[in-house]
Amino acid sequence: MAQESPKNSAAEIPVTSNGQLEDSHEHGFNRDLKRSLPVGLGLAETKITSHGFDSTKEGVVEAGPFPGSSASPKSSVISPSSAAASRLAGQGCDLIIPTGGRAQQKSGPVVLADEVKNPAMEKLELVRKWSLNTYKCTRQIISEKLGRGSRTVDLELEAQIDILRDNKKKYENVLKLAQMLSTQLFQMVHTQRQLGDAFADLSLKSLELHEEFGYNAETQKLLAKNGETLLGAINFFIASVNTLVNKTIEDTLLTVKQYESARIEYDAYRTDLEELNLGPRDANTLPKIEQSQQLFQVHKEKYDKMRNDVSIKLKFLEENKVKVLHNQLVLFHNAIAAYFAGNQKQLEQTLKQFHIKLKTPGADAPSWLEEQ
């Protein structure tokens, strides 16, 4: 009985890391541990040797002599009971130790989300197709410039496109010259108006030359008025030709560029299909040939569609060009002839015929009443 006193006092006071008593499960484990120890050996007389993961001995408790005791050292291998081990294992698998130091149990099952489709893969696929198409078209262009590759040519359509581009350059030159004429005429009219005002002022201050200055003042003012009328006709001509060149013709040429791009793609995929057809036909090449045939058919349809669009636009452009230029050339001719012939009535009649309204000086900006 005297030997059990120190053993019980050491074994029955389990202390946790934070100084609190363990729960009932830990008391059960301690009771099992006490039963497994030999009688007469207290926990104070034991030392636990921990081994690494490489050691084959796990859970070995080596008993050594208590300091100051003359008892011979004893050693024994202690294996915890299966009940205590299962209880500890059941507790440890569901415990989470937060930063506060208190144990909490996980709540709820772990749900694995479905794999979300990455949009970056779709963009990567689009970039890959664009790069492949660009490579094929670039190779086709280089081969055509080097004279090694063949190209599809619509002789009639190509001739119409060449004529359109040549006419556009000529119309741009006419437009540039007409703008220069308008600028010079505006400066001349401005000078004539100032000269007329100077003559009118001198006619009032020079009594001996009153009539002479007065005649010149009226003449310059009349020329300035007729020049403003001619300037309105020329500006109307410039606006109409500018719309024809920089909008109507430019829109048709944009469609022509799209047609040429479609033609290059068509020839590029046609060349690929011809090269595959000249090669061997086996299990590896047949799928490639079939895929190339599908791509060739897609680009052939695109090429045919763009060719029809260009033909239609060229037809409408020719009709519109003839109508617009006919009216504008008649206006330009009649206005210039009437102005230099001094026929003021004919000049004004020409502007009325084409429904041209002249802007009076200082009437560029509408008044606040007109804006309402």
GROMACS .gro file of C-alpha atoms in nm:
model
  372
    1MET     CA    1   0.000   0.000   0.000
    2ALA     CA    2   0.287   0.234   0.069
    3GLN     CA    3   0.420   0.183  -0.286
    4GLU     CA    4   0.094   0.271  -0.462
    5SER     CA    5   0.070   0.620  -0.313
    6PRO     CA    6   0.328   0.796  -0.533
    7LYS     CA    7   0.214   0.604  -0.840
    8ASN     CA    8  -0.147   0.711  -0.803
    9SER     CA    9  -0.060   1.073  -0.734
   10ALA     CA   10   0.145   1.097  -1.053
   11ALA     CA   11  -0.078   0.901  -1.286
   12GLU     CA   12  -0.420   1.038  -1.193
   13ILE     CA   13  -0.350   1.410  -1.256
   14PRO     CA   14  -0.338   1.453  -1.636
   15VAL     CA   15  -0.271   1.808  -1.746
   16THR     CA   16  -0.325   1.947  -2.098
   17SER     CA   17  -0.112   2.203  -2.278
   18ASN     CA   18  -0.318   2.492  -2.145
   19GLY     CA   19  -0.333   2.370  -1.786
   20GLN     CA   20  -0.688   2.231  -1.795
   21LEU     CA   21  -0.801   1.884  -1.699
   22GLU     CA   22  -0.871   1.635  -1.974
   23ASP     CA   23  -1.215   1.500  -2.035
   24SER     CA   24  -1.347   1.153  -1.953
   25HIS     CA   25  -1.183   1.000  -2.264
   26GLU     CA   26  -0.841   1.103  -2.141
   27HIS     CA   27  -0.914   0.959  -1.792
   28GLY     CA   28  -1.001   0.630  -1.956
   29PHE     CA   29  -0.675   0.629  -2.144
   30ASN     CA   30  -0.481   0.696  -1.823
   31ARG     CA   31  -0.657   0.411  -1.644
   32ASP     CA   32  -0.563   0.173  -1.925
   33LEU     CA   33  -0.206   0.298  -1.909
   34LYS     CA   34  -0.191   0.236  -1.532
   35ARG     CA   35  -0.310  -0.121  -1.571
   36SER     CA   36  -0.044  -0.191  -1.830
   37LEU     CA   37   0.244  -0.066  -1.610
   38PRO     CA   38   0.405  -0.320  -1.379
   39VAL     CA   39   0.327  -0.294  -1.014
   40GLY     CA   40   0.577  -0.095  -0.814
   41LEU     CA   41   0.677   0.129  -1.108
   42GLY     CA   42   0.543   0.487  -1.099
   43LEU     CA   43   0.510   0.723  -1.395
   44ALA     CA   44   0.764   0.945  -1.230
   45GLU     CA   45   1.023   0.669  -1.272
   46THR     CA   46   0.972   0.637  -1.647
   47LYS     CA   47   1.103   0.829  -1.938
   48ILE     CA   48   0.950   0.819  -2.286
   49THR     CA   49   1.188   0.800  -2.578
   50SER     CA   50   1.044   0.930  -2.906
   51HIS     CA   51   1.183   0.786  -3.223
   52GLY     CA   52   1.180   0.933  -3.575
   53PHE     CA   53   0.977   0.806  -3.863
   54ASP     CA   54   1.264   0.590  -3.974
   55SER     CA   55   1.267   0.392  -3.647
   56THR     CA   56   1.082   0.065  -3.627
   57LYS     CA   57   1.004   0.104  -3.257
   58GLU     CA   58   0.698   0.310  -3.187
   59GLY     CA   59   0.536   0.370  -2.849
   60VAL     CA   60   0.841   0.240  -2.653
   61VAL     CA   61   0.853   0.343  -2.289
   62GLU     CA   62   1.191   0.290  -2.124
   63ALA     CA   63   1.188   0.269  -1.744
   64GLY     CA   64   1.492   0.401  -1.570
   65PRO     CA   65   1.588   0.446  -1.208
   66PHE     CA   66   1.439   0.739  -1.036
   67PRO     CA   67   1.706   0.986  -0.929
   68GLY     CA   68   1.807   0.906  -0.578
   69SER     CA   69   1.670   0.550  -0.595
   70SER     CA   70   1.885   0.241  -0.571
   71ALA     CA   71   1.646   0.022  -0.765
   72SER     CA   72   1.783  -0.149  -1.072
   73PRO     CA   73   1.659  -0.014  -1.409
   74LYS     CA   74   1.372  -0.194  -1.571
   75SER     CA   75   1.246  -0.173  -1.928
   76SER     CA   76   0.924  -0.279  -2.087
   77VAL     CA   77   0.738  -0.214  -2.413
   78ILE     CA   78   0.400  -0.054  -2.355
   79SER     CA   79   0.128  -0.071  -2.625
   80PRO     CA   80  -0.179   0.143  -2.561
   81SER     CA   81  -0.509  -0.037  -2.565
   82SER     CA   82  -0.706  -0.052  -2.888
   83ALA     CA   83  -1.007   0.121  -2.730
   84ALA     CA   84  -0.808   0.425  -2.627
   85ALA     CA   85  -0.630   0.443  -2.962
   86SER     CA   86  -0.961   0.429  -3.150
   87ARG     CA   87  -1.105   0.704  -2.934
   88LEU     CA   88  -0.803   0.930  -2.998
   89ALA     CA   89  -0.809   0.853  -3.368
   90GLY     CA   90  -1.181   0.936  -3.383
   91GLN     CA   91  -1.124   1.268  -3.213
   92GLY     CA   92  -0.818   1.372  -3.411
   93CYS     CA   93  -0.966   1.328  -3.758
   94ASP     CA   94  -1.237   1.589  -3.703
   95LEU     CA   95  -1.052   1.848  -3.496
   96ILE     CA   96  -0.943   2.191  -3.617
   97ILE     CA   97  -0.711   2.396  -3.397
   98PRO     CA   98  -0.770   2.767  -3.466
   99THR     CA   99  -0.536   3.043  -3.361
  100GLY     CA  100  -0.729   3.088  -3.038
  101GLY     CA  101  -0.615   2.748  -2.914
  102ARG     CA  102  -0.963   2.593  -2.872
  103ALA     CA  103  -1.063   2.281  -3.056
  104GLN     CA  104  -1.361   2.304  -3.290
  105GLN     CA  105  -1.527   2.041  -3.496
  106LYS     CA  106  -1.568   2.069  -3.870
  107SER     CA  107  -1.922   2.128  -3.982
  108GLY     CA  108  -2.063   2.005  -4.310
  109PRO     CA  109  -1.920   1.776  -4.573
  110VAL     CA  110  -1.657   1.882  -4.825
  111VAL     CA  111  -1.811   1.943  -5.168
  112LEU     CA  112  -1.591   1.937  -5.475
  113ALA     CA  113  -1.705   2.193  -5.731
  114ASP     CA  114  -1.736   2.094  -6.094
  115GLU     CA  115  -1.459   2.203  -6.320
  116VAL     CA  116  -1.545   2.539  -6.473
  117LYS     CA  117  -1.481   2.582  -6.842
  118ASN     CA  118  -1.190   2.820  -6.889
  119PRO     CA  119  -1.270   3.096  -7.143
  120ALA     CA  120  -0.899   3.141  -7.200
  121MET     CA  121  -0.894   2.809  -7.385
  122GLU     CA  122  -1.156   2.934  -7.629
  123LYS     CA  123  -0.955   3.251  -7.693
  124LEU     CA  124  -0.644   3.042  -7.740
  125GLU     CA  125  -0.825   2.833  -7.999
  126LEU     CA  126  -0.937   3.147  -8.186
  127VAL     CA  127  -0.581   3.280  -8.183
  128ARG     CA  128  -0.455   2.947  -8.315
  129LYS     CA  129  -0.703   2.949  -8.604
  130TRP     CA  130  -0.625   3.312  -8.684
  131SER     CA  131  -0.251   3.242  -8.683
  132LEU     CA  132  -0.292   2.943  -8.912
  133ASN     CA  133  -0.509   3.140  -9.154
  134THR     CA  134  -0.264   3.433  -9.152
  135TYR     CA  135   0.026   3.200  -9.223
  136LYS     CA  136  -0.153   3.041  -9.519
  137CYS     CA  137  -0.251   3.380  -9.667
  138THR     CA  138   0.099   3.523  -9.622
  139ARG     CA  139   0.250   3.221  -9.791
  140GLN     CA  140   0.006   3.259 -10.080
  141ILE     CA  141   0.087   3.629 -10.125
  142ILE     CA  142   0.462   3.564 -10.123
  143SER     CA  143   0.431   3.279 -10.370
  144GLU     CA  144   0.224   3.500 -10.604
  145LYS     CA  145   0.478   3.783 -10.589
  146LEU     CA  146   0.763   3.539 -10.658
  147GLY     CA  147   0.572   3.394 -10.951
  148ARG     CA  148   0.553   3.045 -10.803
  149GLY     CA  149   0.190   3.025 -10.700
  150SER     CA  150  -0.128   3.040 -10.906
  151ARG     CA  151  -0.411   3.287 -10.846
  152THR     CA  152  -0.775   3.303 -10.945
  153VAL     CA  153  -0.847   3.593 -11.183
  154ASP     CA  154  -1.182   3.728 -11.301
  155LEU     CA  155  -1.070   3.926 -11.605
  156GLU     CA  156  -1.386   4.130 -11.648
  157LEU     CA  157  -1.416   4.218 -11.280
  158GLU     CA  158  -1.046   4.299 -11.247
  159ALA     CA  159  -1.067   4.537 -11.544
  160GLN     CA  160  -1.361   4.722 -11.388
  161ILE     CA  161  -1.175   4.754 -11.058
  162ASP     CA  162  -0.867   4.895 -11.232
  163ILE     CA  163  -1.079   5.151 -11.417
  164LEU     CA  164  -1.248   5.252 -11.093
  165ARG     CA  165  -0.917   5.310 -10.916
  166ASP     CA  166  -0.781   5.509 -11.207
  167ASN     CA  167  -1.095   5.724 -11.223
  168LYS     CA  168  -1.079   5.784 -10.850
  169LYS     CA  169  -0.730   5.932 -10.883
  170LYS     CA  170  -0.846   6.158 -11.168
  171TYR     CA  171  -1.153   6.271 -10.976
  172GLU     CA  172  -0.937   6.352 -10.676
  173ASN     CA  173  -0.718   6.569 -10.898
  174VAL     CA  174  -1.024   6.755 -11.034
  175LEU     CA  175  -1.150   6.801 -10.679
  176LYS     CA  176  -0.815   6.944 -10.569
  177LEU     CA  177  -0.807   7.192 -10.859
  178ALA     CA  178  -1.167   7.299 -10.796
  179GLN     CA  179  -1.085   7.366 -10.432
  180MET     CA  180  -0.788   7.579 -10.538
  181LEU     CA  181  -1.013   7.773 -10.775
  182SER     CA  182  -1.267   7.828 -10.499
  183THR     CA  183  -0.999   7.958 -10.263
  184GLN     CA  184  -0.856   8.195 -10.522
  185LEU     CA  185  -1.201   8.317 -10.625
  186PHE     CA  186  -1.292   8.383 -10.263
  187GLN     CA  187  -0.979   8.594 -10.220
  188MET     CA  188  -1.055   8.785 -10.540
  189VAL     CA  189  -1.416   8.851 -10.435
  190HIS     CA  190  -1.298   8.966 -10.095
  191THR     CA  191  -1.050   9.204 -10.262
  192GLN     CA  192  -1.315   9.337 -10.500
  193ARG     CA  193  -1.549   9.407 -10.213
  194GLN     CA  194  -1.280   9.598 -10.024
  195LEU     CA  195  -1.190   9.790 -10.340
  196GLY     CA  196  -1.554   9.885 -10.395
  197ASP     CA  197  -1.582  10.013 -10.039
  198ALA     CA  198  -1.267  10.222 -10.090
  199PHE     CA  199  -1.404  10.373 -10.413
  200ALA     CA  200  -1.732  10.454 -10.245
  201ASP     CA  201  -1.555  10.630  -9.961
  202LEU     CA  202  -1.343  10.835 -10.201
  203SER     CA  203  -1.649  10.931 -10.405
  204LEU     CA  204  -1.793  11.098 -10.098
  205LYS     CA  205  -1.473  11.278 -10.003
  206SER     CA  206  -1.355  11.381 -10.354
  207LEU     CA  207  -1.623  11.605 -10.503
  208GLU     CA  208  -1.433  11.662 -10.826
  209LEU     CA  209  -1.409  11.281 -10.885
  210HIS     CA  210  -1.737  11.185 -10.732
  211GLU     CA  211  -1.887  11.026 -11.045
  212GLU     CA  212  -1.571  10.839 -11.149
  213PHE     CA  213  -1.519  10.686 -10.802
  214GLY     CA  214  -1.887  10.607 -10.788
  215TYR     CA  215  -1.884  10.415 -11.120
  216ASN     CA  216  -1.587  10.204 -11.010
  217ALA     CA  217  -1.743  10.138 -10.674
  218GLU     CA  218  -2.062  10.005 -10.833
  219THR     CA  219  -1.865   9.795 -11.082
  220GLN     CA  220  -1.652   9.629 -10.812
  221LYS     CA  221  -1.953   9.563 -10.596
  222LEU     CA  222  -2.135   9.404 -10.890
  223LEU     CA  223  -1.832   9.186 -10.968
  224ALA     CA  224  -1.809   9.085 -10.603
  225LYS     CA  225  -2.177   8.992 -10.603
  226ASN     CA  226  -2.143   8.785 -10.921
  227GLY     CA  227  -1.827   8.628 -10.779
  228GLU     CA  228  -2.019   8.522 -10.469
  229THR     CA  229  -2.281   8.362 -10.692
  230LEU     CA  230  -2.014   8.176 -10.889
  231LEU     CA  231  -1.843   8.079 -10.565
  232GLY     CA  232  -2.167   7.921 -10.442
  233ALA     CA  233  -2.195   7.715 -10.764
  234ILE     CA  234  -1.833   7.601 -10.742
  235ASN     CA  235  -1.866   7.504 -10.375
  236PHE     CA  236  -2.179   7.303 -10.457
  237PHE     CA  237  -1.985   7.126 -10.732
  238ILE     CA  238  -1.699   7.054 -10.488
  239ALA     CA  239  -1.935   6.911 -10.223
  240SER     CA  240  -2.104   6.677 -10.470
  241VAL     CA  241  -1.779   6.549 -10.620
  242ASN     CA  242  -1.629   6.507 -10.274
  243THR     CA  243  -1.926   6.291 -10.168
  244LEU     CA  244  -1.889   6.083 -10.482
  245VAL     CA  245  -1.513   6.030 -10.443
  246ASN     CA  246  -1.462   5.999 -10.068
  247LYS     CA  247  -1.784   5.822  -9.973
  248THR     CA  248  -1.949   5.639 -10.262
  249ILE     CA  249  -1.636   5.527 -10.446
  250GLU     CA  250  -1.447   5.467 -10.121
  251ASP     CA  251  -1.724   5.239  -9.995
  252THR     CA  252  -1.706   5.038 -10.317
  253LEU     CA  253  -1.327   5.011 -10.288
  254LEU     CA  254  -1.367   4.884  -9.931
  255THR     CA  255  -1.583   4.603 -10.064
  256VAL     CA  256  -1.316   4.542 -10.330
  257LYS     CA  257  -1.053   4.501 -10.054
  258GLN     CA  258  -1.273   4.247  -9.879
  259TYR     CA  259  -1.315   4.065 -10.210
  260GLU     CA  260  -0.939   4.054 -10.262
  261SER     CA  261  -0.883   3.917  -9.911
  262ALA     CA  262  -1.145   3.648  -9.975
  263ARG     CA  263  -0.972   3.565 -10.304
  264ILE     CA  264  -0.634   3.520 -10.129
  265GLU     CA  265  -0.788   3.291  -9.867
  266TYR     CA  266  -0.965   3.092 -10.136
  267ASP     CA  267  -0.643   3.043 -10.333
  268ALA     CA  268  -0.447   2.955 -10.017
  269TYR     CA  269  -0.685   2.676  -9.917
  270ARG     CA  270  -0.717   2.566 -10.277
  271THR     CA  271  -0.340   2.525 -10.296
  272ASP     CA  272  -0.338   2.322  -9.973
  273LEU     CA  273  -0.608   2.092 -10.106
  274GLU     CA  274  -0.423   2.041 -10.433
  275GLU     CA  275  -0.102   1.954 -10.249
  276LEU     CA  276  -0.281   1.700 -10.029
  277ASN     CA  277  -0.452   1.542 -10.329
  278LEU     CA  278  -0.115   1.498 -10.501
  279GLY     CA  279   0.025   1.315 -10.198
  280PRO     CA  280  -0.038   0.957 -10.081
  281ARG     CA  281  -0.379   0.854  -9.951
  282ASP     CA  282  -0.369   0.650  -9.630
  283ALA     CA  283  -0.533   0.643  -9.288
  284ASN     CA  284  -0.335   0.948  -9.176
  285THR     CA  285  -0.389   1.172  -9.478
  286LEU     CA  286  -0.756   1.099  -9.551
  287PRO     CA  287  -0.885   1.294  -9.246
  288LYS     CA  288  -0.659   1.586  -9.340
  289ILE     CA  289  -0.788   1.581  -9.698
  290GLU     CA  290  -1.148   1.576  -9.579
  291GLN     CA  291  -1.088   1.867  -9.340
  292SER     CA  292  -0.907   2.062  -9.612
  293GLN     CA  293  -1.197   1.998  -9.850
  294GLN     CA  294  -1.443   2.143  -9.598
  295LEU     CA  295  -1.233   2.454  -9.539
  296PHE     CA  296  -1.188   2.500  -9.912
  297GLN     CA  297  -1.564   2.483  -9.966
  298VAL     CA  298  -1.628   2.743  -9.694
  299HIS     CA  299  -1.380   2.990  -9.842
  300LYS     CA  300  -1.506   2.924 -10.194
  301GLU     CA  301  -1.858   3.025 -10.090
  302LYS     CA  302  -1.719   3.336  -9.923
  303TYR     CA  303  -1.523   3.424 -10.236
  304ASP     CA  304  -1.827   3.380 -10.464
  305LYS     CA  305  -2.040   3.596 -10.235
  306MET     CA  306  -1.784   3.878 -10.227
  307ARG     CA  307  -1.743   3.865 -10.603
  308ASN     CA  308  -2.119   3.907 -10.652
  309ASP     CA  309  -2.125   4.196 -10.404
  310VAL     CA  310  -1.847   4.376 -10.589
  311SER     CA  311  -2.021   4.330 -10.924
  312ILE     CA  312  -2.347   4.473 -10.789
  313LYS     CA  313  -2.177   4.769 -10.623
  314LEU     CA  314  -1.978   4.852 -10.935
  315LYS     CA  315  -2.298   4.852 -11.139
  316PHE     CA  316  -2.482   5.087 -10.902
  317LEU     CA  317  -2.175   5.307 -10.868
  318GLU     CA  318  -2.151   5.354 -11.244
  319GLU     CA  319  -2.515   5.457 -11.266
  320ASN     CA  320  -2.487   5.697 -10.975
  321LYS     CA  321  -2.160   5.843 -11.102
  322VAL     CA  322  -2.301   5.923 -11.446
  323LYS     CA  323  -2.608   6.091 -11.299
  324VAL     CA  324  -2.418   6.298 -11.042
  325LEU     CA  325  -2.134   6.408 -11.269
  326HIS     CA  326  -2.372   6.496 -11.553
  327ASN     CA  327  -2.562   6.746 -11.338
  328GLN     CA  328  -2.251   6.887 -11.171
  329LEU     CA  329  -2.062   6.937 -11.498
  330VAL     CA  330  -2.360   7.121 -11.650
  331LEU     CA  331  -2.379   7.344 -11.343
  332PHE     CA  332  -2.008   7.419 -11.349
  333HIS     CA  333  -2.009   7.503 -11.721
  334ASN     CA  334  -2.315   7.732 -11.713
  335ALA     CA  335  -2.197   7.915 -11.402
  336ILE     CA  336  -1.847   7.984 -11.538
  337ALA     CA  337  -1.981   8.091 -11.881
  338ALA     CA  338  -2.241   8.326 -11.735
  339TYR     CA  339  -1.995   8.484 -11.494
  340PHE     CA  340  -1.725   8.567 -11.748
  341ALA     CA  341  -1.988   8.675 -12.002
  342GLY     CA  342  -2.121   8.921 -11.747
  343ASN     CA  343  -2.468   8.771 -11.773
  344GLN     CA  344  -2.593   8.815 -11.420
  345LYS     CA  345  -2.942   8.690 -11.495
  346GLN     CA  346  -2.815   8.369 -11.652
  347LEU     CA  347  -2.586   8.312 -11.354
  348GLU     CA  348  -2.871   8.351 -11.110
  349GLN     CA  349  -3.093   8.130 -11.323
  350THR     CA  350  -2.832   7.857 -11.314
  351LEU     CA  351  -2.829   7.855 -10.935
  352LYS     CA  352  -3.210   7.843 -10.924
  353GLN     CA  353  -3.208   7.551 -11.165
  354PHE     CA  354  -2.995   7.344 -10.927
  355HIS     CA  355  -3.171   7.473 -10.612
  356ILE     CA  356  -2.859   7.638 -10.473
  357LYS     CA  357  -2.905   7.892 -10.195
  358LEU     CA  358  -2.631   8.144 -10.143
  359LYS     CA  359  -2.512   8.234  -9.795
  360THR     CA  360  -2.520   8.602  -9.723
  361PRO     CA  361  -2.223   8.750  -9.539
  362GLY     CA  362  -2.258   8.711  -9.163
  363ALA     CA  363  -2.534   8.451  -9.195
  364ASP     CA  364  -2.319   8.144  -9.138
  365ALA     CA  365  -2.441   8.095  -8.781
  366PRO     CA  366  -2.820   8.080  -8.724
  367SER     CA  367  -2.974   8.327  -8.484
  368TRP     CA  368  -3.108   8.226  -8.148
  369LEU     CA  369  -3.465   8.255  -8.282
  370GLU     CA  370  -3.390   8.006  -8.563
  371GLU     CA  371  -3.236   7.763  -8.317
  372GLN     CA  372  -3.556   7.766  -8.113
   0.00000   0.00000   0.00000
